[in-house]
Coordinates of C-alpha atoms in Angstrom, one line a residue:
X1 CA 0.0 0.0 0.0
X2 CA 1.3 3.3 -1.1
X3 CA 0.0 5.4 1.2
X4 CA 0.9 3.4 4.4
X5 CA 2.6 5.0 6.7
X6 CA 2.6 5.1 10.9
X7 CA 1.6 8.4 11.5
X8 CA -1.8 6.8 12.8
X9 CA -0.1 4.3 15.4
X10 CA 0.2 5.7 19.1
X11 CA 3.4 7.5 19.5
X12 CA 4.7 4.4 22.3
X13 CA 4.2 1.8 19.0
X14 CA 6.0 3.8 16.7
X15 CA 8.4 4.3 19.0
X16 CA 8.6 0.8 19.7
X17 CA 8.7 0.2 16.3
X18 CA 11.5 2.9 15.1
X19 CA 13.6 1.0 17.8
X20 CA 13.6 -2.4 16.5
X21 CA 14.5 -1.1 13.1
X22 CA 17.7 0.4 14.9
X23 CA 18.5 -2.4 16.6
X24 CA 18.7 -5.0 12.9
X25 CA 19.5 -1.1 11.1
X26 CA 22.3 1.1 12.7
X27 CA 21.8 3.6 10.1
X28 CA 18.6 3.5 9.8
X29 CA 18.1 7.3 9.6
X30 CA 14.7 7.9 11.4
X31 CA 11.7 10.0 10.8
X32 CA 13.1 13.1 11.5
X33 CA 15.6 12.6 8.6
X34 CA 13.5 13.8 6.2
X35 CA 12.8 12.1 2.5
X36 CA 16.0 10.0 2.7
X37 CA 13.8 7.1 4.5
X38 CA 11.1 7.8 1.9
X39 CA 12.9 6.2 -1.3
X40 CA 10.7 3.8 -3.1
X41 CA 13.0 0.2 -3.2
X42 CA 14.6 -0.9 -6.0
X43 CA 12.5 -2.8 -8.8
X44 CA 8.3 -3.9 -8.8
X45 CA 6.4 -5.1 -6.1
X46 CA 2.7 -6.2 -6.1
X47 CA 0.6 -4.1 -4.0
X48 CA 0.1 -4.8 -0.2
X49 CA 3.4 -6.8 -0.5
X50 CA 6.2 -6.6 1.9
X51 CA 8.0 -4.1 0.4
X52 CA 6.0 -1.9 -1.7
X53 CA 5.8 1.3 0.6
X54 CA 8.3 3.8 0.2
X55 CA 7.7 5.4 3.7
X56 CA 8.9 2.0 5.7
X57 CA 13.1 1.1 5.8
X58 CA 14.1 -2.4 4.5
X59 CA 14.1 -3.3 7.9
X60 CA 10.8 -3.2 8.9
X61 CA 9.0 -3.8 5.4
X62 CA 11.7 -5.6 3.1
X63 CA 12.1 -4.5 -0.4
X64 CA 10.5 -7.1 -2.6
X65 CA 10.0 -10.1 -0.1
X66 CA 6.8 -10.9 1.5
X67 CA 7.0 -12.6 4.8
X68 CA 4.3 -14.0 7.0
X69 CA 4.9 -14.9 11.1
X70 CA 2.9 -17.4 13.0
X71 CA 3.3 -18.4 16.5
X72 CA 3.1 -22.8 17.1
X73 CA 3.2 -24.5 19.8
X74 CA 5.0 -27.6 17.8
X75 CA 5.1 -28.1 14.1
X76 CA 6.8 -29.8 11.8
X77 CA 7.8 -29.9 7.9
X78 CA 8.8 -32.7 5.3
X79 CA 12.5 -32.2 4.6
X80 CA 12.6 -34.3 2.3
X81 CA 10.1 -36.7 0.6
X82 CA 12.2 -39.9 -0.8
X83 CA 13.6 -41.1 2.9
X84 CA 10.5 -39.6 4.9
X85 CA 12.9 -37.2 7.3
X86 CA 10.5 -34.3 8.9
X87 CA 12.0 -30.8 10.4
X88 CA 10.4 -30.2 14.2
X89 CA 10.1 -27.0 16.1
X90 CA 8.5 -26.9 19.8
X91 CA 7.5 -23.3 20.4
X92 CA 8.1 -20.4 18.3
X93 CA 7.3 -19.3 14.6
X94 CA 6.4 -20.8 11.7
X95 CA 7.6 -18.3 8.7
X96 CA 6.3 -18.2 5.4
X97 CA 8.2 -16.2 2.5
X98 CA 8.4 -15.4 -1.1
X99 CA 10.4 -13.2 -3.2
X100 CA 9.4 -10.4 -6.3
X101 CA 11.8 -9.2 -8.9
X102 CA 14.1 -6.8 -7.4
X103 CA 14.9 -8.7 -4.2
X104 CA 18.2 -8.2 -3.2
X105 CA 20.1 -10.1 -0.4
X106 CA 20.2 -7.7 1.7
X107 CA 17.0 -7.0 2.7
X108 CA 17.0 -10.8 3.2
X109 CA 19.3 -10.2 6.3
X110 CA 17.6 -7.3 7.5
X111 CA 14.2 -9.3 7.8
X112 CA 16.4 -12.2 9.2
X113 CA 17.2 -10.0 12.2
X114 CA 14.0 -8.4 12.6
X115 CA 11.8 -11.6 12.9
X116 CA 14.6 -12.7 15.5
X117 CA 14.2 -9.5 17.8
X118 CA 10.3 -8.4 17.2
X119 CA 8.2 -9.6 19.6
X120 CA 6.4 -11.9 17.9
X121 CA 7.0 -15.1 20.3
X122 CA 5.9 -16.0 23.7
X123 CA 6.9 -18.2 26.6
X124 CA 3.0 -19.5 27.7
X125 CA 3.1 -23.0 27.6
X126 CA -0.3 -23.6 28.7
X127 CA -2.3 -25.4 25.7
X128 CA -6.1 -26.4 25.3
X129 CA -7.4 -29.3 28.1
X130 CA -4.9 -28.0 31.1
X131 CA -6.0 -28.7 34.0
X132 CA -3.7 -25.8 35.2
X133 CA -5.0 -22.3 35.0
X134 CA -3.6 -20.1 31.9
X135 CA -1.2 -17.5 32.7
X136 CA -0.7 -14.6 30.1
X137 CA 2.0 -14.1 28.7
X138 CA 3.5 -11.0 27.5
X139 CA 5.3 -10.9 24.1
X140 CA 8.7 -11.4 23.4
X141 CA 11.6 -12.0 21.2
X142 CA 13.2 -15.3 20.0
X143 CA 16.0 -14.0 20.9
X144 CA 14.8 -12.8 24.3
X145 CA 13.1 -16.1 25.1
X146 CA 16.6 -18.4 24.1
X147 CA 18.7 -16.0 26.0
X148 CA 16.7 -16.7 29.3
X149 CA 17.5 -20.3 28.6
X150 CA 14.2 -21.2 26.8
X151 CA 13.8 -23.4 24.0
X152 CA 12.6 -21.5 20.6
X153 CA 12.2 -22.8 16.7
X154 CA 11.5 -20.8 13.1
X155 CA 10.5 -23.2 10.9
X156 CA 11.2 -21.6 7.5
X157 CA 8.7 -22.8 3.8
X158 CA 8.0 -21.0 0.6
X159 CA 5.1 -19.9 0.0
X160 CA 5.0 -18.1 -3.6
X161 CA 1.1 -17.6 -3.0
X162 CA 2.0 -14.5 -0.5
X163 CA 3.0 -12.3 -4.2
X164 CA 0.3 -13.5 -6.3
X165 CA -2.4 -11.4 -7.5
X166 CA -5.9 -12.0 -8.9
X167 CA -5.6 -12.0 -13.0
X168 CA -8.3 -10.2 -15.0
X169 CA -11.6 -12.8 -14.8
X170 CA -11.2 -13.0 -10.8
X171 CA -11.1 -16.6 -11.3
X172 CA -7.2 -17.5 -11.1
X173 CA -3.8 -16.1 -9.3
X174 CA -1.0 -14.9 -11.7
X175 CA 2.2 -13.9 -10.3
X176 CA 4.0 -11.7 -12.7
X177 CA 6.1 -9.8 -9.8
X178 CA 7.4 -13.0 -9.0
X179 CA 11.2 -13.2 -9.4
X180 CA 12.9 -16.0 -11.1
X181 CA 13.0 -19.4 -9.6
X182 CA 16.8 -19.7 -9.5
X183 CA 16.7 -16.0 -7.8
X184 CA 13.9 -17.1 -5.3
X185 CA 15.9 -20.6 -4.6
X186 CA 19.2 -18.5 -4.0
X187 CA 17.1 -15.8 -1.5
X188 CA 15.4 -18.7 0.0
X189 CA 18.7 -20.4 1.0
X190 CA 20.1 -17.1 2.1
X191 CA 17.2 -16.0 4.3
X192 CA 17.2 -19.8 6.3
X193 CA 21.4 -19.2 6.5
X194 CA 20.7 -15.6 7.9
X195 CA 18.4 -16.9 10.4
X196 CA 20.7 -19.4 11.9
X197 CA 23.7 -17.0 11.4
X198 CA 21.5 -13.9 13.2
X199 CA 20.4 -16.3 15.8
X200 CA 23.8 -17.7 16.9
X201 CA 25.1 -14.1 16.7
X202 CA 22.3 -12.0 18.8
X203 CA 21.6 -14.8 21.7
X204 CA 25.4 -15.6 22.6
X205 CA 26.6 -19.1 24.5
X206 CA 27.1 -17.1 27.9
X207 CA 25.0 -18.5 30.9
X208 CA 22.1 -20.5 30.1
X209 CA 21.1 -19.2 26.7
X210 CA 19.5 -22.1 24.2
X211 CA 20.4 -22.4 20.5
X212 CA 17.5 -21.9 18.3
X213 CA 16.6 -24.2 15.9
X214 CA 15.7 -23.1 12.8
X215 CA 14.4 -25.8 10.3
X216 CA 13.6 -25.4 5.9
X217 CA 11.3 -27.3 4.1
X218 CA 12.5 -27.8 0.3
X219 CA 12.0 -25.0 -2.1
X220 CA 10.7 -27.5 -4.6
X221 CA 8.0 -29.1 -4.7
X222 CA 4.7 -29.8 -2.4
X223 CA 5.4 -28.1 0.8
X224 CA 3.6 -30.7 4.0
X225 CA 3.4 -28.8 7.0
X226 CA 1.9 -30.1 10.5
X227 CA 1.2 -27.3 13.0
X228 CA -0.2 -26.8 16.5
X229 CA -0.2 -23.2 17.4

């Protein structure tokens, strides 16, 4: 969307917001740096796509790469079909992402980073038929949550469905921002390699911190995905 911007949040969630993009974006230049931060990114991008507004940095909307976060409680993902072998998370986030023309490595690191220190996990581990009374939990990092000595998963799959768009009769999806499928392959693999990398990096070994285990399906073919969330 064009016209998005953040002007509307609350000035504590853009706040919030301006200081995660610092934290995975040094030189990020802020708000108050006038039209620098407003440069459209480089190459097409379908509209409503990660991406596609010109007021957001790379960091907080990546150019050309659509990316969507769910919180599980356990899942897990056919690695690969011929010998059977599934990739399983316990708790954290199940990430689906695609790619348009235009997408540049980059921005694959920045999201990387960002998905790692948003608050967009949790630590509740209460689940339907408990007998034990919920507690709420607040929202945290992954990185938070594995620092405290916590387990925490991403389970990575693409999903090239996120940059489609409607065609002309309603009745079918066409994706013509859709990058190449050697390009998407490559940013694939470097966006699961960024997450491991940004992972190891941001939580440390000191104390009791826990790796986080980050898990791909293929790029090709069927994706099979089993989730509790």
């Amino acid at each position: 969307d064009p016209e998005l911007t953040l002007d509307g949040l609350p000035p504590s969630i853009i706040d919030e917001m301006n200081k995660r993009v610092r934290e995975v974006d040094p030189e990020h230049p802020g708000k108050d740096q006038g039209d620098s931060a407003s440069q459209p990114p480089d190459g097409p991008g379908p509209s409503g796509a990660a991406g596609s507004s010109p007021s957001a940095s790379p960091a907080l909307r990546p150019a050309n790469m659509a990316v969507v976060v769910q919180r599980c409680t356990n899942a897990k993902i056919l690695v690969d079909e011929r010998t059977q072998m599934w990739g399983k998370i316990g708790r954290g986030l199940v990430i689906s992402v695609s790619f348009t023309k235009g997408a540049k490595q980059e921005a694959v690191h920045h999201a990387a980073r960002f998905l790692l220190t948003a608050k967009l996990s949790t630590r509740e581990v209460w689940e339907p038929g408990s007998k034990e009374k919920r507690t709420e939990c607040p929202p945290e990092s992954v990185v938070d949550i594995c620092r405290q000595g916590e387990d925490q998963g991403a389970l990575v799959m693409p999903q090239t469905s996120l940059v489609s768009e409607l065609g002309k009769d309603n009745t079918a999806l066409e994706y013509s921002h859709l990058c190449s499928e050697a390009s998407a392959e490559q940013l694939y693999k470097a966006f699961v390699e960024a997450l491991r990398a940004s992972g190891a990096e941001l939580i440390g070994q000191g104390g009791a911190a826990k790796e986080l285990r980050v898990v791909a399906g293929s790029f090709r073919g069927r994706q099979y995905l089993e989730m509790q969330s």
